[in-house]
C-alpha cells in the first residue's frame, strides 16, 4: 500500500461529500507574535488585551487572517494538491473570534462540480468551515479550484453549480458578542478617521511597501501547515522559483492597509478574491484600497465598510486594476473584496 | 583573566567528570509556534491539545526534537566548541514529554576517552541528560566527538571505551504515562496507516522537499541557544559558507516524513545517527524512511516502529545510502535510526 | 481628507507637547521565543523562570531590549518618519521589568527644539516613556533626531536645549524589587566572572560574529511594530539596499557580548548611543566591550557596571573606535554606553 498522500483528483469528489481535514491545531501567543513579525500588522484590537477589553471583548483575539490561514492550510492536502488553478473565494463569514488556547480544525463539503470541456480537469466548489474545540464554527467560506483528473476516461459527473452571492449581505455579517466601539481610543488606534469619514468610491494609496524574502514566505506558509510543495521546493518548477502562497500576499496587503485604514479593525466578511498574478521572492508588495460600500450594524458604535484591497508590485500604476481587455494588469497581485468593522 | 570561553580541549576531560551546562531555558507556546513555522511539522499529538487529551496526555507536548535541540544546544560550549567532528549518537531515550512552562537544563558525564594515534586530538564520549524544573530526567543520550588538544605534549589519558548498545531495546523504551491510542482519530491525524500496515524492510519516499535558506537555519539554531560560530559567521570558513547545524536537517527530515508516517507520533528512542555530508543554504532537502523493526508496547493501542530516516539532497538516487566502498553517497545528508510510537 | 500618515515635520513640534503613540501591545512567550531566535541571547535571567525566581523575581522577565524596542517602535510614526538622522540617546532608565501578559504603550514629551542654520530642518528632543497596563512607567529615555521642515518659510521656534546628563548617576538606577544575587548559580549562568573580576578600562573581544540576512532584520523590526519603510522596501533607496534598524544592531551586539559578559544580566541604564555607520544585509556583526565604570547598589549581591558596547563589521581593527579626525572608523556600527547589573 502506498503510504504517501497523492491527493484527490477531480473524479474523487462527489456532491454532498464531507471531508474532515487533518491536522487540528492549538494556537497560542506564539502564533500571534510570529504573525506580527511576518507582516506589519498593527490593528490595535489584535495587538493589545487592554484595547480589546475596552472594546467589549474578553482579550485580544488572534488576527482574523490567522484564523483564515489556519483553516485554509488544512484543506490543501485534500482539496488543492492536484489543483491547476485556485479560481476564487466567496461567501466568507468570520463567525467567532479565536483566542490563544483555542484549537482549530477544518471540514469541507463539496457543493459544486463541473468537468471542463477538454475532459482533462474540472472545477470543484467546496464550502469550508473552521471549527473550534467546542465544535462551534468560527469561519466559513466557499472556494473553487480547477483540479486534474487522474483517469481521463472517468465519466463526467452531473454538473452542479452553486448559487453564490456576489457579496455577503451586511445583515448577515456576524458581529462578535459584546463588541462596542463607543469608547474607542483613536489615539491608541493610530488614526482619527472614523466610519463617517470614508466615502463610497474613495481610494487610498497605502504608501508603504515590503520586499518579499524566501525565508519569510516559507516561515509564514508553514505556520499554517500549508505544505504545498510549490512554495518550498526550488527544484519543483522548471524556472527554479518558489511560488508564494496567495495568503501571504493577502496578509501583507491587509497589514500595509493599516496606513489609512488603522480603524478598519475586524474582518467579518470575505466577498470574493482573486490572485491576479503570481508573486515571487524579490517582489516589492504595495497596496491600495477602494471603498465599495458602507453599512450600519446592530453593535454600539460599530459600522461596516466594504473594501476592495488590491496588492500590486512596486511601480504599478496607481489605482489601475484591469486593462482594456478586462484582464488584470501584470503588476496586480491580488484583488480582495471584504467587509470590515470600524468605529462610527 | 580572559573573560571569553575558549571551550574545553581533549586533555581537559576526565572519566567520570560531570559538566553542568548553561543556560537553563523555560519554553512556551512561542517555541512551539516557531518550530512549526521552521519545519513542516504536522504530527497531530504535537499540534492539538484536544488530540493529545484524547490520547491520554494532559495537553499537547512540545515536539520531541524541541527537547532534543534544547538539551543538545546547551552542551555545545562545553563539549563541541573545539570539536573536529561530530562522530555519533547512541542510547538515546526520551523519558518524559515536556510542556509549555517547563524549564530545561542539561548535564553531561564523560564516559569514554581515547587519544588518536596522531597525538593531536582524541575522541570524547559523553552521556548527556536533560532535566526539567523538578530535576526529572526528560532525555538522555550518548554522543561522541573528536576534540583537538590544546597542548600536544599533554599525556594521553588511559583509553576507556564505553560499551554502547547498537539499538535501544524496545523493552527499555519509556512510554509517556497515560498514553493510549485506542480512540485514535486517523482522519484528524492525516493518514489511515496503522502499526500493522508497516512491514519490516518497507521503504517510503516522503516525496516533498524544502530548499534551505540562511535566515531559517540561523533562526532555528539560535532558538536552541546553539551558538557555534560556524553556523552564523560567513567570514569563519574560507569558502564563506555557513555550515548548517545537523539538528536542522534532523528536524526537517522528520517533519517531511509526515507524508507517509503521519501516525509515527512520538519519538521515544534514538539508536544512532550520522551526519553523512554537510548541508548548506540552497540545498533542497528530501527524505526517505526504511522500516527496520517493530515491537509491541505495554500501552493500550500503542506499537513501536524502528525507522531509518535518511535525508538527501534533491536529485539523489532513491533509497541509495552508501557506495560500494561502504561510504555514504555524496547526496546523503543524514542517516538517523530511531524508535517511534504508532497506533495499533 | 488624506487618510495616510505623513508624519510630523519640524514645525509641528512644540515644547511641552505630549504625544500619545499608537499602538499598544500585549507581549507573550511568543515575543520572547522570537527574540531568542533572532539574536544569540543567552542571559540566564531572561531564559529561565527558575533562575529568575532564584534571583528574587516572580518569573523570567522579557529581555530589557524587548521593552526598549517595543516602546521605541511606537514612536517612529510620530517622531522619526521625516527624520534625516537619529542623533542620539540619553538619560535612559529601565524602571520595571515586564513579563508575558503585560501591555505596553508609549508617550513622548517634546523637551527641546533647535532649528538648523540652513533653515531646512531642525533638531527635536523628546523624552519617551513606556507604560504598562497599570500606567506604571517601565522605561524612559531621551532621544534627539533631525527632522525636515514641511514649509521652509515656517518661522523658527525659540531654541530650547535640554540639559542632559552625560551619564545616569548610579544612585538613580532603579533595581527591580526583590532582586537578589546572593544565591547566584555561576554554572547555570555560563561564566564564573563576577563584578569584582572586572576592572575599569578593561576591554573584552566577544569573539563571535553573525552575518545578517534581510529576512531576519525585517522579522525583528516588524516585531517591534517599527514600520519605517527604509527597512523594508528595496525600491525606496536609490541603491536598492534596505537599511537595517539600528536597534537590530544593538540587540545583536548585546547578545554577542554574552561571551565574556554572561553575568551582566540586566540593563538598567542607557547613558548614550550612536549608530556610527549604517548596517546592511550581508554584513557580519562582531562586538567588543570596554568597562567604563563600576558602582555598588543597594540590592543584595548586586553590583553595577558601566559598559561601552561597540559593534563592528568583521575585519575591523580590535578595540579601535575613532580615527585621528575624531570620527568613527568606517567599520564601527554602534557605540552604546549602558549600565548593567552583575552578581558581586
GROMACS .gro file of N, CA, C and O in nm, chain B residues 1-5 20-26 28 30-31 34 77 103 105 133 214-215 218-219 222-223 225 227 229 232-235 242, chain C residues 29 33 36-42 44 47-50 185 187-188 190-191 193 197-198 202 205 207-211 213 216 259-260 284:
model
  272
  345UNK      N    1   4.248   3.818   3.362
  345UNK     CA    2   4.183   3.689   3.332
  345UNK      C    3   4.102   3.701   3.202
  345UNK      O    4   4.022   3.793   3.187
  346UNK      N    5   4.125   3.610   3.111
  346UNK     CA    6   4.047   3.613   2.987
  346UNK      C    7   3.901   3.585   3.022
  346UNK      O    8   3.871   3.495   3.100
  347UNK      N    9   3.812   3.664   2.966
  347UNK     CA   10   3.672   3.653   3.004
  347UNK      C   11   3.591   3.563   2.911
  347UNK      O   12   3.485   3.516   2.947
  348UNK      N   13   3.639   3.543   2.789
  348UNK     CA   14   3.558   3.465   2.695
  348UNK      C   15   3.590   3.317   2.705
  348UNK      O   16   3.696   3.277   2.750
  349UNK      N   17   3.494   3.237   2.662
  349UNK     CA   18   3.502   3.093   2.673
  349UNK      C   19   3.583   3.034   2.558
  349UNK      O   20   3.543   3.044   2.443
  364UNK      N   21   2.799   2.062   3.424
  364UNK     CA   22   2.667   2.124   3.441
  364UNK      C   23   2.661   2.235   3.338
  364UNK      O   24   2.735   2.334   3.348
  365UNK      N   25   2.580   2.220   3.237
  365UNK     CA   26   2.582   2.316   3.126
  365UNK      C   27   2.492   2.437   3.154
  365UNK      O   28   2.385   2.424   3.213
  366UNK      N   29   2.534   2.552   3.105
  366UNK     CA   30   2.449   2.671   3.099
  366UNK      C   31   2.371   2.662   2.969
  366UNK      O   32   2.414   2.595   2.876
  367UNK      N   33   2.265   2.727   2.950
  367UNK     CA   34   2.185   2.818   3.028
  367UNK      C   35   2.047   2.754   3.039
  367UNK      O   36   1.996   2.710   2.934
  368UNK      N   37   1.986   2.745   3.155
  368UNK     CA   38   1.852   2.685   3.162
  368UNK      C   39   1.752   2.768   3.080
  368UNK      O   40   1.771   2.888   3.060
  369UNK      N   41   1.646   2.700   3.037
  369UNK     CA   42   1.551   2.771   2.950
  369UNK      C   43   1.407   2.724   2.976
  369UNK      O   44   1.379   2.606   2.977
  370UNK      N   45   1.319   2.822   2.993
  370UNK     CA   46   1.177   2.794   3.006
  370UNK      C   47   1.114   2.804   2.868
  370UNK      O   48   1.132   2.905   2.799
  372UNK      N   49   0.778   2.786   2.595
  372UNK     CA   50   0.638   2.831   2.593
  372UNK      C   51   0.577   2.798   2.457
  372UNK      O   52   0.642   2.736   2.372
  374UNK      N   53   0.556   2.991   2.237
  374UNK     CA   54   0.639   3.060   2.138
  374UNK      C   55   0.736   2.966   2.069
  374UNK      O   56   0.748   2.967   1.946
  375UNK      N   57   0.803   2.883   2.146
  375UNK     CA   58   0.897   2.788   2.086
  375UNK      C   59   0.822   2.689   1.996
  375UNK      O   60   0.870   2.651   1.890
  378UNK      N   61   0.730   2.862   1.667
  378UNK     CA   62   0.846   2.877   1.580
  378UNK      C   63   0.887   2.744   1.518
  378UNK      O   64   0.926   2.738   1.402
  421UNK      N   65   2.887   2.473   2.405
  421UNK     CA   66   3.003   2.549   2.454
  421UNK      C   67   3.100   2.465   2.536
  421UNK      O   68   3.218   2.497   2.543
  447UNK      N   69   1.100   2.412   3.239
  447UNK     CA   70   1.234   2.469   3.227
  447UNK      C   71   1.334   2.354   3.212
  447UNK      O   72   1.334   2.261   3.292
  449UNK      N   73   1.735   2.207   3.165
  449UNK     CA   74   1.879   2.227   3.174
  449UNK      C   75   1.946   2.095   3.136
  449UNK      O   76   1.878   1.994   3.119
  477UNK      N   77   1.242   2.124   3.560
  477UNK     CA   78   1.249   2.207   3.681
  477UNK      C   79   1.231   2.126   3.809
  477UNK      O   80   1.262   2.175   3.919
  558UNK      N   81   1.943   3.066   0.450
  558UNK     CA   82   2.032   3.105   0.560
  558UNK      C   83   1.952   3.154   0.681
  558UNK      O   84   1.978   3.117   0.796
  559UNK      N   85   1.854   3.242   0.655
  559UNK     CA   86   1.781   3.302   0.767
  559UNK      C   87   1.713   3.194   0.850
  559UNK      O   88   1.711   3.201   0.972
  562UNK      N   89   1.959   2.973   1.068
  562UNK     CA   90   2.016   3.052   1.178
  562UNK      C   91   1.911   3.078   1.286
  562UNK      O   92   1.939   3.068   1.405
  563UNK      N   93   1.790   3.112   1.243
  563UNK     CA   94   1.682   3.135   1.341
  563UNK      C   95   1.660   3.008   1.423
  563UNK      O   96   1.648   3.011   1.545
  566UNK      N   97   1.970   2.930   1.663
  566UNK     CA   98   1.973   3.021   1.779
  566UNK      C   99   1.863   2.988   1.878
  566UNK      O  100   1.880   3.007   1.999
  567UNK      N  101   1.748   2.943   1.826
  567UNK     CA  102   1.636   2.912   1.916
  567UNK      C  103   1.678   2.809   2.019
  567UNK      O  104   1.627   2.807   2.131
  569UNK      N  105   1.974   2.797   2.138
  569UNK     CA  106   2.090   2.856   2.207
  569UNK      C  107   2.219   2.783   2.172
  569UNK      O  108   2.312   2.778   2.250
  571UNK      N  109   2.532   2.821   1.976
  571UNK     CA  110   2.597   2.940   1.924
  571UNK      C  111   2.729   2.911   1.854
  571UNK      O  112   2.813   2.999   1.840
  573UNK      N  113   2.999   2.915   1.609
  573UNK     CA  114   3.009   3.024   1.512
  573UNK      C  115   3.005   2.979   1.367
  573UNK      O  116   2.970   3.056   1.278
  576UNK      N  117   2.688   3.067   1.188
  576UNK     CA  118   2.638   3.206   1.185
  576UNK      C  119   2.728   3.306   1.116
  576UNK      O  120   2.682   3.410   1.072
  577UNK      N  121   2.858   3.276   1.110
  577UNK     CA  122   2.956   3.376   1.069
  577UNK      C  123   3.012   3.340   0.933
  577UNK      O  124   3.090   3.245   0.920
  578UNK      N  125   2.970   3.413   0.831
  578UNK     CA  126   3.011   3.382   0.694
  578UNK      C  127   3.159   3.410   0.670
  578UNK      O  128   3.213   3.373   0.567
  579UNK      N  129   3.224   3.476   0.766
  579UNK     CA  130   3.367   3.502   0.749
  579UNK      C  131   3.452   3.394   0.815
  579UNK      O  132   3.575   3.401   0.812
  586UNK      N  133   2.815   2.911   0.548
  586UNK     CA  134   2.776   2.879   0.685
  586UNK      C  135   2.728   2.734   0.688
  586UNK      O  136   2.634   2.700   0.617
  717UNK      N  137   0.499   3.482   2.565
  717UNK     CA  138   0.613   3.396   2.540
  717UNK      C  139   0.652   3.393   2.393
  717UNK      O  140   0.765   3.357   2.359
  721UNK      N  141   1.034   3.404   2.258
  721UNK     CA  142   1.092   3.298   2.174
  721UNK      C  143   1.152   3.358   2.047
  721UNK      O  144   1.261   3.320   2.004
  724UNK      N  145   1.484   3.530   2.115
  724UNK     CA  146   1.592   3.434   2.135
  724UNK      C  147   1.627   3.360   2.005
  724UNK      O  148   1.733   3.299   1.995
  725UNK      N  149   1.539   3.364   1.909
  725UNK     CA  150   1.568   3.302   1.780
  725UNK      C  151   1.637   3.400   1.685
  725UNK      O  152   1.711   3.360   1.596
  726UNK      N  153   1.612   3.528   1.707
  726UNK     CA  154   1.670   3.629   1.617
  726UNK      C  155   1.807   3.675   1.664
  726UNK      O  156   1.888   3.721   1.583
  727UNK      N  157   1.833   3.666   1.793
  727UNK     CA  158   1.962   3.707   1.849
  727UNK      C  159   2.017   3.592   1.933
  727UNK      O  160   1.940   3.519   1.994
  728UNK      N  161   2.149   3.580   1.941
  728UNK     CA  162   2.205   3.473   2.025
  728UNK      C  163   2.200   3.511   2.174
  728UNK      O  164   2.300   3.506   2.244
  729UNK      N  165   2.080   3.544   2.219
  729UNK     CA  166   2.059   3.593   2.356
  729UNK      C  167   2.059   3.474   2.452
  729UNK      O  168   1.986   3.379   2.431
  730UNK      N  169   2.141   3.480   2.556
  730UNK     CA  170   2.152   3.366   2.646
  730UNK      C  171   2.154   3.405   2.793
  730UNK      O  172   2.170   3.317   2.877
  732UNK      N  173   2.085   3.420   3.154
  732UNK     CA  174   2.002   3.320   3.221
  732UNK      C  175   1.876   3.379   3.283
  732UNK      O  176   1.772   3.314   3.286
  735UNK      N  177   1.608   3.373   3.042
  735UNK     CA  178   1.590   3.245   2.972
  735UNK      C  179   1.515   3.145   3.058
  735UNK      O  180   1.448   3.057   3.006
  736UNK      N  181   1.522   3.160   3.190
  736UNK     CA  182   1.469   3.056   3.280
  736UNK      C  183   1.388   3.116   3.394
  736UNK      O  184   1.438   3.199   3.470
  737UNK      N  185   1.265   3.071   3.406
  737UNK     CA  186   1.182   3.111   3.521
  737UNK      C  187   1.248   3.070   3.652
  737UNK      O  188   1.242   3.144   3.752
  738UNK      N  189   1.310   2.952   3.653
  738UNK     CA  190   1.372   2.902   3.776
  738UNK      C  191   1.489   2.991   3.818
  738UNK      O  192   1.505   3.024   3.935
  873UNK      N  193   2.385   3.122   4.068
  873UNK     CA  194   2.448   2.999   4.021
  873UNK      C  195   2.532   3.029   3.896
  873UNK      O  196   2.478   3.040   3.786
  875UNK      N  197   2.747   2.844   3.738
  875UNK     CA  198   2.750   2.736   3.638
  875UNK      C  199   2.633   2.750   3.541
  875UNK      O  200   2.650   2.743   3.419
  876UNK      N  201   2.515   2.767   3.597
  876UNK     CA  202   2.397   2.778   3.510
  876UNK      C  203   2.401   2.906   3.427
  876UNK      O  204   2.348   2.911   3.316
  878UNK      N  205   2.668   3.042   3.304
  878UNK     CA  206   2.757   3.022   3.191
  878UNK      C  207   2.898   3.074   3.207
  878UNK      O  208   2.986   3.039   3.128
  879UNK      N  209   2.925   3.159   3.305
  879UNK     CA  210   3.061   3.209   3.328
  879UNK      C  211   3.084   3.231   3.477
  879UNK      O  212   2.989   3.254   3.552
  881UNK      N  213   3.290   3.478   3.603
  881UNK     CA  214   3.338   3.613   3.635
  881UNK      C  215   3.231   3.694   3.705
  881UNK      O  216   3.122   3.713   3.653
  885UNK      N  217   3.560   4.088   3.934
  885UNK     CA  218   3.660   4.043   3.837
  885UNK      C  219   3.680   4.139   3.721
  885UNK      O  220   3.768   4.119   3.638
  886UNK      N  221   3.594   4.238   3.712
  886UNK     CA  222   3.604   4.335   3.601
  886UNK      C  223   3.671   4.462   3.650
  886UNK      O  224   3.640   4.511   3.759
  890UNK      N  225   3.921   4.783   3.135
  890UNK     CA  226   3.936   4.651   3.073
  890UNK      C  227   3.856   4.644   2.942
  890UNK      O  228   3.746   4.697   2.932
  893UNK      N  229   3.702   4.131   2.387
  893UNK     CA  230   3.662   4.097   2.250
  893UNK      C  231   3.564   3.980   2.259
  893UNK      O  232   3.600   3.873   2.306
  895UNK      N  233   3.444   3.786   2.044
  895UNK     CA  234   3.486   3.675   1.959
  895UNK      C  235   3.385   3.640   1.848
  895UNK      O  236   3.421   3.637   1.731
  896UNK      N  237   3.261   3.609   1.885
  896UNK     CA  238   3.167   3.555   1.787
  896UNK      C  239   3.116   3.662   1.689
  896UNK      O  240   3.119   3.781   1.718
  897UNK      N  241   3.069   3.615   1.574
  897UNK     CA  242   3.013   3.705   1.474
  897UNK      C  243   2.888   3.645   1.412
  897UNK      O  244   2.871   3.523   1.411
  898UNK      N  245   2.801   3.732   1.365
  898UNK     CA  246   2.678   3.687   1.298
  898UNK      C  247   2.662   3.765   1.168
  898UNK      O  248   2.666   3.889   1.168
  899UNK      N  249   2.643   3.693   1.060
  899UNK     CA  250   2.618   3.756   0.930
  899UNK      C  251   2.468   3.781   0.918
  899UNK      O  252   2.388   3.692   0.941
  901UNK      N  253   2.101   3.868   0.767
  901UNK     CA  254   2.017   3.839   0.650
  901UNK      C  255   1.898   3.935   0.645
  901UNK      O  256   1.846   3.976   0.749
  904UNK      N  257   1.587   3.824   0.845
  904UNK     CA  258   1.596   3.834   0.990
  904UNK      C  259   1.576   3.976   1.041
  904UNK      O  260   1.504   3.998   1.139
  947UNK      N  261   2.934   3.628   2.556
  947UNK     CA  262   3.062   3.559   2.561
  947UNK      C  263   3.166   3.654   2.622
  947UNK      O  264   3.237   3.725   2.551
  948UNK      N  265   3.174   3.653   2.753
  948UNK     CA  266   3.264   3.744   2.826
  948UNK      C  267   3.189   3.828   2.927
  948UNK      O  268   3.247   3.881   3.021
  972UNK      N  269   2.878   4.113   0.852
  972UNK     CA  270   2.897   4.026   0.968
  972UNK      C  271   2.925   4.114   1.089
  972UNK      O  272   3.023   4.190   1.089
   0.00000   0.00000   0.00000
